[in-house]
Amino acid sequence: MAVFDLDMIQKVYAALPEKVAKVRAKLGRALTVSEKILYTHLWNDTPDTPYTRGKAYVDFAPDRVAMQDATAQMALLQFMMAGKPKVAVPSTVHCDHLIQAKTGADNDLAIAMDVNKEVYDFLSTVSNKYGVGFWKPGAGIIHQIVLENYAFPGGMMIGTDSHTVNAGGLGMVAIGVGGADAVDVMAGMPWELLQPKLIGVELTGEMNGWTSAKDVILKVAGIVSAKGGTGAIVEYFGPGADSISCTGKGTICNMGAEIGATTSIFEYGEAMSRYLRATGRAQVADLADQVTEHLRSDEAVHNNPEAYYDQVIRINLSELEPHINGPYTPDLAWPISAFAKAVKENGYPQKLEVGLIGSCTNSSYEDLDRAASLARQAVAKNLRTKAEFTVTPGSELIRYTVSRDGQLADFEAIGGVVLANACGPCIGQWARHTDDPKRANSIITSFNRNFAKRNDGNPATRSFVASPEIVTAMAIAGDLTFNPLTDTLINENGEAVLLDPPTGVELPPKGFDVEDAGYQSPAADGSGITVTVNPESKRIELLTPFAPWEGTDLTGMKLLIKAKGKCTTDHISMAGPWLRFRGHLDNISNNMLTGAVNFYNELTNTVQNQLTGEFMGVPDTARVYKAAGIGSVVFGEENYGEGSSREHAAMEPRHLGVRAVIVKSFARIHETNLKKQGMLGFTFVNKADYDLVRQDDTIDIVGLTDFRPGKNLTVVLHHADGTQDSFEVAHTYNETQIEWFKAGSALNLIRKQGGLA
Ligand code: SF4
């Protein structure tokens, strides 16, 4: 059933004891679980490797890569440019984000296969060729499939999706990244990470009744806030942590993304061992059992957590109430006993219109079994479900098993609609049936995110997040002020009935089963396989290598835009409808910098074309310069390129002929992405020099023939009135990154090193 890589896992465990001992000796103190995993995955452990939390960037060597279908497109298009016959580490692609939920699993899947055919054909063939495991549409959601097949205690993984962190439930350091990072690791390069801080969450007591694992993270989100975990790994420990099922741990780690955490993790224990064995990985469990002490924090950490964590939070599970969080933000946490009052005081629409359970966050056997126990009660107690109710299984393995065991029938008996094993309503892929798509209304989900418009595109939809059990109970009641722990409902006979607390088992008593999990194993030798790209496609386009540096200073370039104020990667490469083109660099480049504000007229997407004097869109102007063989330059202010790490924000300027981006300061990831694409990213030595740049400037960059680490370069501005200004710019390129620039991109350098032109 499972398709894990036993060889790789054996090697990780064989090396673990010695590596942990070395780190412990170097630091001279006890280690937490994530420290053990991080430091045993260093790319290159030199005597001066810094172990400074929150300050130093360090190179790591992850064990594997996972990609969802939306982000995998550009990542694999880029990987193809590296000239490698195969990916350097085990990697997988998961077709989950592009399936729209409308009428139910079968119809919706058939439509998605047709609408997204060009994307799926590309992903399937490119995966087959380069040794990447391919999970077909309908196989399930990336994080559920990773948990069922690939995650292993003590491993390190990166994934091109923010909820990659879900695998922390199986004791893995798993981190969500941009496509450029995935390309690095697949191409055999190191992966850089800011050493995280550590937050410890000690769980005592034991959950009972209506409380579930989801309530732990809903509570933590309320304590820490949506940004409070930024730059930190959250480690859960204590007897309460050990008592939670493996999939429950996954739920908690999954939603760690909602507090901004780099990742979250639980220590290895019996629950993980049980889950590994139930999902066909007894060999991994046996191996992990032999090195358990290295897959948990040292006892000294448990005994005195304040000495090892930057922050310690304590939660007694015996006292934890079920929570409902929202609307609009996942950290607005309401204990269920306070929620009815909050609904009334804040004027949230009291009528609940839809309850949605499942998703990558909450579709374990335990989740669905407990929720189904409520569905059975509703039938037995003659209750009619008042709200619409949908179920999104996280994988075909889960769907098949709960279909066999009857839980899906229980949901259907209360009017539940089973959607495809895919993201669907969680990511806005939801053709919701509604009389008015702008009406204020309330929905509740067992998903993780609830930002405005996230589910159905309606900014007036109040989306709340809770456990599957609470969502099911609320859907039965159809009323947000209902408290299932204390309130009765009136049934079809006019009687007042109380729902009993949900019950369920952690793992299927008859074992998991599936007929066709939806997995395509890659070819052993992919050299003869042709990657399928429809030449008519508007969504997929093969890349061609960027040109190498011409070996001279860059002169005679034109100002493209002097961006004013905030310029995030969203301003540089907008999302929304453009995401459709994320596998087609030329098409998506038509959004380049269209959100940036032009300093000279305070307008977006309106800059002067210096060749004609007319005002045009930014991408159009860049295309004019490119066609004329003239390079262009972008100027910006502070923290340029902050936000999502999407690589398109660096690839588009490169594609449209921008040679340099010169700003007051960079967001680090974007700066690195520019370097990877062979661009020049500089900062003003004197920030006031930003004011010298004029709308009609022609620009030279001088000093490139002696481009070296730590040495400033000179920018010369030739103004239209014949005068000129010049100033120094600084850079952070190291030797390797300068080679990237010279080769035209990091991938060009890899090609070159592999003997390809
Ligand atoms: S189910 Fe939702 S959170 Fe999970 S991977 Fe899909 S879109 Fe992301």
Short mmCIF file of C-alpha atoms and ligand atoms in Angstrom, two decimals, residues 96-97 141-143 161 163 254 359-361 422-423 426-427 447-449 454, ligand 1:
data_model
loop_
_atom_site.label_atom_id
_atom_site.label_comp_id
_atom_site.label_asym_id
_atom_site.label_seq_id
_atom_site.Cartn_x
_atom_site.Cartn_y
_atom_site.Cartn_z
CA ASP A 96 -5.25 18.30 -5.53
CA HIS A 97 -5.59 22.06 -5.92
CA ILE A 141 -4.59 15.99 -0.81
CA ILE A 142 -0.83 16.34 -0.64
CA HIS A 143 -0.46 16.44 3.14
CA ASP A 161 2.65 24.34 0.10
CA HIS A 163 0.62 23.13 5.12
CA ASN A 254 -1.01 21.43 10.07
CA SER A 359 -9.56 18.61 4.02
CA CYS A 360 -5.87 17.99 4.64
CA THR A 361 -6.38 19.25 8.19
CA ALA A 422 -9.04 17.25 -3.18
CA CYS A 423 -8.76 20.78 -1.82
CA CYS A 426 -10.75 24.96 1.17
CA ILE A 427 -8.94 26.92 -1.55
CA PHE A 447 -10.30 23.28 7.51
CA ASN A 448 -7.47 25.56 8.61
CA ARG A 449 -7.77 28.98 6.93
CA ARG A 454 -10.98 32.00 0.96
S1 SF4 B 1 -6.95 21.20 1.74
FE1 SF4 B 1 -6.75 23.41 1.95
S2 SF4 B 1 -5.05 23.78 3.34
FE2 SF4 B 1 -4.98 21.64 2.65
S3 SF4 B 1 -3.53 21.65 0.94
FE3 SF4 B 1 -5.59 21.89 0.12
S4 SF4 B 1 -5.91 24.10 0.00
FE4 SF4 B 1 -4.17 23.77 1.30
#
